[in-house]
Amino acid sequence: LVLLTAEFCHLAYFFYQLRRDGCELVICSCELSLVSASDPETYRRCASCCESLTASSAPLPVMAAPPEVDPVLLSEIVYYGREKLYHHIQQLVLEAKRKKGATPVLAFWNAFSMMMEGSVADAIREFQRTQHRDVVLCTTLALIHAHKLSPTGDKEAVQKLDAKMREERKTCGEVGWYHASMFLWMIGRHDKAREYVGRILKTSPSNPDACTLYGWIDLTCGRDSLIKKSVEYFDKALDNRDTVAVPPDCYLGKARLFEMRKKLSGALDLINLAVVDYQNYLPALIEKCRLQLALNNWEQCYDTTQRILSKSPSCIAARQYQVLWTQCKEGKIQETAEQIGELIELVDRHEPRNHRLYCDLSRLFSRVSGGNQHILQQTNTLLDRARSIAPNLSDYVTEAGNQVMMRPKGSPTREAVRLYREAMKLDETSVSALTGIIWCQILDGELEDAAQQLDFLTELQASIGQSSELCYLRALLAEREGQPAEQVVEKLRETEKFHTDNAAKLQFGFDYFVKISPELTLRLVKFLMNYASEEGSATVRVLHSCEQLLAELSGKAPGLIEALFLTAKLWVLKGDASRAQQALAECVKLDTTYSPALLLTAELALKKGDVAQCKQHLEVALSYNFEVREKPYYHLLMARACVREENMRGAEEALITALSLPGVRKAGANAVPLSERAAVFLELSSLYKQSGRHTDAMKIVTEATSLFQGTSEEIRIKVSHADLMAATDVDGALALLRAVKAGDAYYINSREKMAEILMKQRRDHRMYIKCFQELTETLGTAHTFDLLGDAYITIKDPTSAIDCYQTALKKDPHNGRLASKVGKAMVRTHNFSRATAYYETALKLGKQTELRYDLAELHFKLRQYDKVQRVITAGLEEENGDDLQSLEQRVKYHLMMASVAEKDGVQPALDWLDRAKDEQAKLLRVLQKATDTQFDAQKQRQIAADICCRSAGLFTERQDNEAAVRAYQEALLFLENYEKALVSLAQLYLNVDNLEACQQHCVTLLRYFTTHEGAAMMMGEVQFRKLQYDAATFHFEQLLEQSPANFNALARLIDLMRRVGKLNDCKPYMDAAEKQHSVTVPAGFHICKGLFYRHSSNASEALKCFNLARRDKVWGERAIFEMIDICLFPDGETVAGGVLTSVESGERMDSDVMALRTAEKLLNEWQPTTAEQQVRRSVLRGQLKVKSKAKGLLDEAIEIFHDTMQPTGPHKQVVDYVPAIVGLIIAYMVLKQGPRARTQIKRISRRAWNFRVYFLVHQGHIFAPLPGVLYCRAFARPQLDVCALGAPYGVGLLFHR
């Protein structure tokens, strides 16, 4: 009704105008308008349904002219026309009619919007009804344009309209010229539009509307000379701003000019003026949003969108900015998808036929989706709307193919190719569709066809211009064709440069995201990272390119989670773990369930040595997204963690699973990164090699060689292949490595591996050094000179190493590790004064302060303890911070001071160790909060556990077993599976006869280390002490079945079998051990064989076996001890027993003298290295003197025994050493000094009896049976019966009893 009323008002006014001119009027029922009957053409056309009316002679009432159009409303119409939001114009017109009634101008622009929206027939009818003199010229022009757009255009009508237009131009007024010019500008006829508006300016040079329109025409014509002049017209319109109303579009025009000149701040100031002057002018706020985003001011842009939505909740542009804010700034993917859904509903209501808008929105949001399936579903919905409205547009079909290729899962190339080919049918010249086809062909392996098509496009580049997509496809094709890595990288860097240059030219906004395409940027970064692996192919140029691309993208869109993740990965490759952790923290902050970030966090934890933390992150990633099991990277990390835990079976299962996943053995559309694929093969090969499965390892490497031939990972596979071949074919391995040329990826690795083979397999020092000399000559970097220096150290040429290290230090003067190597090499030359001078000079110059510890260590080795204290005191004063480096240095200083303090006693050393432990605990607390993975958490916890174990050792030395237990338990708090602490604690419990606790810790050891020989040995020992000989035998036998060459277990089994009278049962195990070493029989086997003969009463054969082992570093001590034992007691008797019960013949005496001389010679040959060995040697020397039974030698023996037990003696840490006491008892008994012997027996009786005391008594080996038994009975100490029969054949039986 409102519309009809407005229309009749219009008709009434029109009737009034015609009546005043004295025209005869007719009313046309079909067109609902009044026309002049004098127009024969119109009359004839409407004769069938019109009736003639003759004007009344009565005077008509004077009617008011139609209301003028609100300039703000007209500016809004113009703005939406420029933005091609034509349905918005219709809504504005409808709203204006409701409020103020209809006008011809509004009717014209309503019809114009209908025409531009595609409703040409309806628009023509509307234009024909709109024939007011203010719009008759623009209406005529619009009708001409509409007929040309119509598929059934009326040429005759166009000719007549042309004639009419020429007539109207003669009588047209300023308003008519203005709207005609604006119409022509809207349809892109800038020259004609400029001519029309110029007519207004000739008569009214200061007309603000005309000046504004003229400025916009020049601004958008595309000619630089006219664009520069446009500012004159905008300024002319703004000059009279205080007196004349300036159209708001003038502010927008001048702001757009400033924007084109890159003066964004000035443009924003002008927009703010428009917002102040026209507070309800919505386009000004929209433009303000756009400029704030261009200035990368996301927060202010978001605030402005909120302000717009408070005025107009249905504003599409504001919603569009909010979607970008949610995705690109906040990174809320799910919320982004929901907002896009709301925006689709909004467009359906307010721009239902705007296919361009649907496609633009789809293209924009898909480019920032990061491949998220929820967002891509919404963008596909938008694109489907566009294609349903305009099904024959090739660009829309091509875009559908592009979005198919963005899908993160599946093999999208088949569907994408179908869409690209459909687009080519619609437009055979579509370059974008052809580009998409080439992309799919490359991914599907159709390289020949792709190369031909790409060459064709490359030739067209001169006319169509170069694009980032084509550069990227050239690099991708080169990689798939197996071209050298350097060529591929060069093409990728060319793509990166072109991409970066394009980004620099574009203003940040919607077009930036569409044209630069974050999706392409991320794809390019991932491609580059394939050639920047941390194993050796990384180059500074490649990493720099990645950093530039990611910095540009992250700076513009900080909420893109994939860009943040790739940034973290970049810092990992560059070795900056701290920044990597920060980037990962941002990823997790945006999305706690983002599995790639959790997997990379797990990798960093593994690098820190924190296997438990690594597995925890892997489990969290799996709990959030079960699809991570389809990623080889997940299984690769799991395998590496299992290897760290020595769980080889679990590692093998994980790698085999990874190998079976799609994309690992054969590249596909969504291919696994090349370096990741190669890593799976190499990890599995290395695992097989460690497990001794050489054939399986070779199969894996051979398969990898064929799969990765011609790729950037080929050299890496060759190095691994050569490593395996070196065991059987040294020449073949060296030939493989020599094929790697300078400049190839992994060139340094190949030369290192070649040098290793030459050294290990051929012992060729000259060629070994030559490999590293070749590196220095070819590359000449600090790293290569460092490697050459290490090589010289390996062949024991520290002088040459010093020169190499100093050359490397000149190239990298801030490298503390190199400076330390220089000093240590000087120490190796034994030129200690030169080394000391080097350290002191470096410290005086204030360079390389980390050398202070090396200087203290040198002074300690030279036993210059006062200088050690002085250097460390200065170091502690300097390193007073709470950062990780300072804490680490203080711990090292405290440990060094503990070593110095040990010379003064146990307690001072314990005090320093306590300080070191406190500092290390503090370091661990700081490390737990820090993100720097330069410090290995596992290693630092092990250092803390080592400190506790060291303290426990000192407590044990002063026989404070309870404190030692507490120290070992504290070590296990730092590292619960620390082998050293578990073994030492179990051994301590065994020594104090706490068998249950010992057994418990052995079980714990076997849980962590399933094949731990020490734990199995102690378990057998525990069962033996519990008199459970069958169980003890089972443990030793089981251990020997797993490891026949475990000679410690074999020796213990021989002793056990001897005690239970089953000595011959040991023979199968001895035969198995001998078969393990058929060529060279090790010393351990000679010891076991000697023990077997010894217990079989075959002393001569036993001596022969022990003699073969006495030169061995490991078994030599025991061999000498056993030989001395045989010399002293060839038949197993005791000294005192023989003295008291037998009379020796002259022949026996001569034999004893010879045996004593042999024993003494052996004893002199033995060179003890520890304090305990020195004590043992002293006791043995005393026993030799007792054996001689000479009065003077017995006195010397007694003196030796007393010196051994005196706190003031050289071994004050072993007061009341039981074997020495036993030696005193025997000496006194031989001298027939019974009371003194009984006094010494009391010293033993006061000790807590356990197996350790028994063992020490047994070491005395010379306890007299009869007096000891009698004395024990007298004192009612039956446990000493074991001591009384201390001879080898009596102890076991009595102990059993």
Short mmCIF file of C-alpha atoms in Angstrom, two decimals, residues 484-486 489 530-533 535-539 711-719 737 739-751 779:
data_model
loop_
_atom_site.label_atom_id
_atom_site.label_comp_id
_atom_site.label_asym_id
_atom_site.label_seq_id
_atom_site.Cartn_x
_atom_site.Cartn_y
_atom_site.Cartn_z
CA PRO A 484 69.39 -31.88 -7.88
CA ALA A 485 68.39 -30.33 -4.61
CA GLU A 486 70.24 -27.10 -5.43
CA VAL A 489 65.89 -24.90 -3.86
CA ASN A 530 61.88 -30.33 3.19
CA TYR A 531 65.26 -28.97 2.11
CA ALA A 532 66.16 -27.65 5.53
CA SER A 533 66.35 -30.84 7.57
CA GLU A 535 70.55 -33.64 9.80
CA GLY A 536 72.72 -31.57 7.52
CA SER A 537 71.02 -30.30 4.38
CA ALA A 538 69.80 -27.15 6.04
CA THR A 539 71.17 -24.01 4.52
CA THR A 711 65.62 -36.89 -4.44
CA SER A 712 67.24 -34.62 -1.89
CA GLU A 713 67.35 -37.53 0.57
CA GLU A 714 69.33 -39.81 -1.77
CA ILE A 715 72.70 -38.83 -0.26
CA ARG A 716 71.39 -39.38 3.25
CA ILE A 717 70.32 -42.90 2.30
CA LYS A 718 73.70 -43.52 0.65
CA VAL A 719 75.53 -42.59 3.84
CA LEU A 737 80.69 -42.16 -0.14
CA ALA A 739 80.38 -40.37 -5.13
CA VAL A 740 79.07 -37.56 -2.91
CA LYS A 741 80.47 -34.32 -4.30
CA ALA A 742 81.05 -30.96 -2.67
CA GLY A 743 77.83 -28.97 -2.68
CA ASP A 744 75.64 -32.04 -2.35
CA ALA A 745 73.35 -32.36 0.63
CA TYR A 746 74.95 -34.29 3.49
CA TYR A 747 78.43 -33.78 1.97
CA ILE A 748 79.96 -33.25 5.42
CA ASN A 749 78.18 -36.32 6.79
CA SER A 750 79.52 -38.44 3.95
CA ARG A 751 83.12 -37.40 4.64
CA LEU A 779 84.24 -25.38 2.69
#
